[in-house]
XYZ file of C-alpha atoms in Angstrom:
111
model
C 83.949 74.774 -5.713
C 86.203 76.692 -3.007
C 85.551 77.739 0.269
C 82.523 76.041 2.657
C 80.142 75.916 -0.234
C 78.832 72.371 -0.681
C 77.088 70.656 -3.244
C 74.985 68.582 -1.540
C 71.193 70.199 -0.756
C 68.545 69.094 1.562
C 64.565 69.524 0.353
C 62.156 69.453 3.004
C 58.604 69.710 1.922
C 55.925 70.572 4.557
C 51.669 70.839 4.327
C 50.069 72.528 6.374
C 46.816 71.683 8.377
C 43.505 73.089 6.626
C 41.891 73.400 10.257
C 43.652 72.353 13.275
C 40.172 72.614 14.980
C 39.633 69.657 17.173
C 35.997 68.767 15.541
C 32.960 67.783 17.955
C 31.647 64.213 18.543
C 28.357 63.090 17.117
C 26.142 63.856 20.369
C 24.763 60.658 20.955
C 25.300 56.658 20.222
C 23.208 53.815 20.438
C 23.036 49.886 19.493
C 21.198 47.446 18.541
C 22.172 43.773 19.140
C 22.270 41.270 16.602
C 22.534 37.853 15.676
C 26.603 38.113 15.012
C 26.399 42.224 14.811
C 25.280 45.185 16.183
C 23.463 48.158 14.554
C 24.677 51.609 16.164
C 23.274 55.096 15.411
C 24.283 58.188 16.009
C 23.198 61.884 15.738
C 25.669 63.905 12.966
C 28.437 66.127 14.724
C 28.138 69.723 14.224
C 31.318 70.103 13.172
C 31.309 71.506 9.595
C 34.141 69.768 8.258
C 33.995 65.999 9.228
C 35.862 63.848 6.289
C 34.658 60.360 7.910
C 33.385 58.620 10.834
C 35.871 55.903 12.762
C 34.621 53.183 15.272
C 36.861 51.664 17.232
C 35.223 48.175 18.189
C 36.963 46.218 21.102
C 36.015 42.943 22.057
C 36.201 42.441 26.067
C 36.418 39.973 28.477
C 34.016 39.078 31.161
C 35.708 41.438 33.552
C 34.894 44.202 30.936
C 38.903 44.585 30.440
C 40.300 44.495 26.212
C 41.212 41.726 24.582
C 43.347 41.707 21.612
C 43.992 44.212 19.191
C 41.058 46.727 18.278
C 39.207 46.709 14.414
C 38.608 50.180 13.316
C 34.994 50.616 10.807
C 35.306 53.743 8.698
C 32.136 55.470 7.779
C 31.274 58.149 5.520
C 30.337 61.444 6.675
C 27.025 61.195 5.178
C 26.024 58.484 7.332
C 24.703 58.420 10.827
C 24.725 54.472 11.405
C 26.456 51.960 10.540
C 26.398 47.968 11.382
C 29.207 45.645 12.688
C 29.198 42.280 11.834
C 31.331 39.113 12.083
C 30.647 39.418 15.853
C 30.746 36.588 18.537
C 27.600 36.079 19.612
C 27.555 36.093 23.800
C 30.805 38.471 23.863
C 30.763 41.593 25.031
C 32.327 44.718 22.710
C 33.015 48.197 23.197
C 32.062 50.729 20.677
C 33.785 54.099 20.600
C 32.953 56.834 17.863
C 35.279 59.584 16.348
C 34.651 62.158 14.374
C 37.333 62.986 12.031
C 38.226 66.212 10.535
C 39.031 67.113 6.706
C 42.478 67.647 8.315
C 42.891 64.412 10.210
C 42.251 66.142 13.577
C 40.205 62.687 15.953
C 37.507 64.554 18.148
C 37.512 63.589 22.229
C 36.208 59.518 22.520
C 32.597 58.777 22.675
C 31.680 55.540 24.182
């Protein structure tokens, strides 16, 4: 070789988003209590292109503040319900729904 010319080479390989639209929540949640889960339901988000469902479910203490790390359930898009289980009886939980696009995009939290 002479000159500045090297032989090393750098590959970057990129993807692009499909849709970088932010996707709408499902437009309503509710639960039903359990013995050790809850059953929640929810009406399907009008977003076209929703690849899954995530619930973020947070156990809380009696002040209503988190505790410990958060499980996420994954549901198919399909679906409009879903139970938890291996809950604590007597503790309280918080419940927030995403709907997730067929490009990863998370819509705004619904709690």
């Amino acid at each position: 070789m002479s000159g500045n010319e090297s032989s090393d080479t750098v590959s970057i390989f990129a993807k692009t988003l499909k849709d970088s639209t932010v996707p709408s929540n499902a437009p309503f949640l509710q639960s039903f209590e359990g013995n050790g889960l809850v059953q929640l339901l929810w009406e399907p988000s009008p977003s076209a292109s929703i690849d899954r469902y995530e619930i973020k479910v947070q156990e809380l203490n009696s002040g209503y503040e988190d505790v410990g790390t958060p499980r996420t359930v994954t549901v198919d898009p399909s679906k409009t319900f879903t139970v938890v289980k291996n809950l604590n009886n007597g503790t309280h939980y918080k419940f927030t729904l995403f709907s997730v696009s067929t490009s990863g995009i998370f819509s705004q939290l619904l709690e």
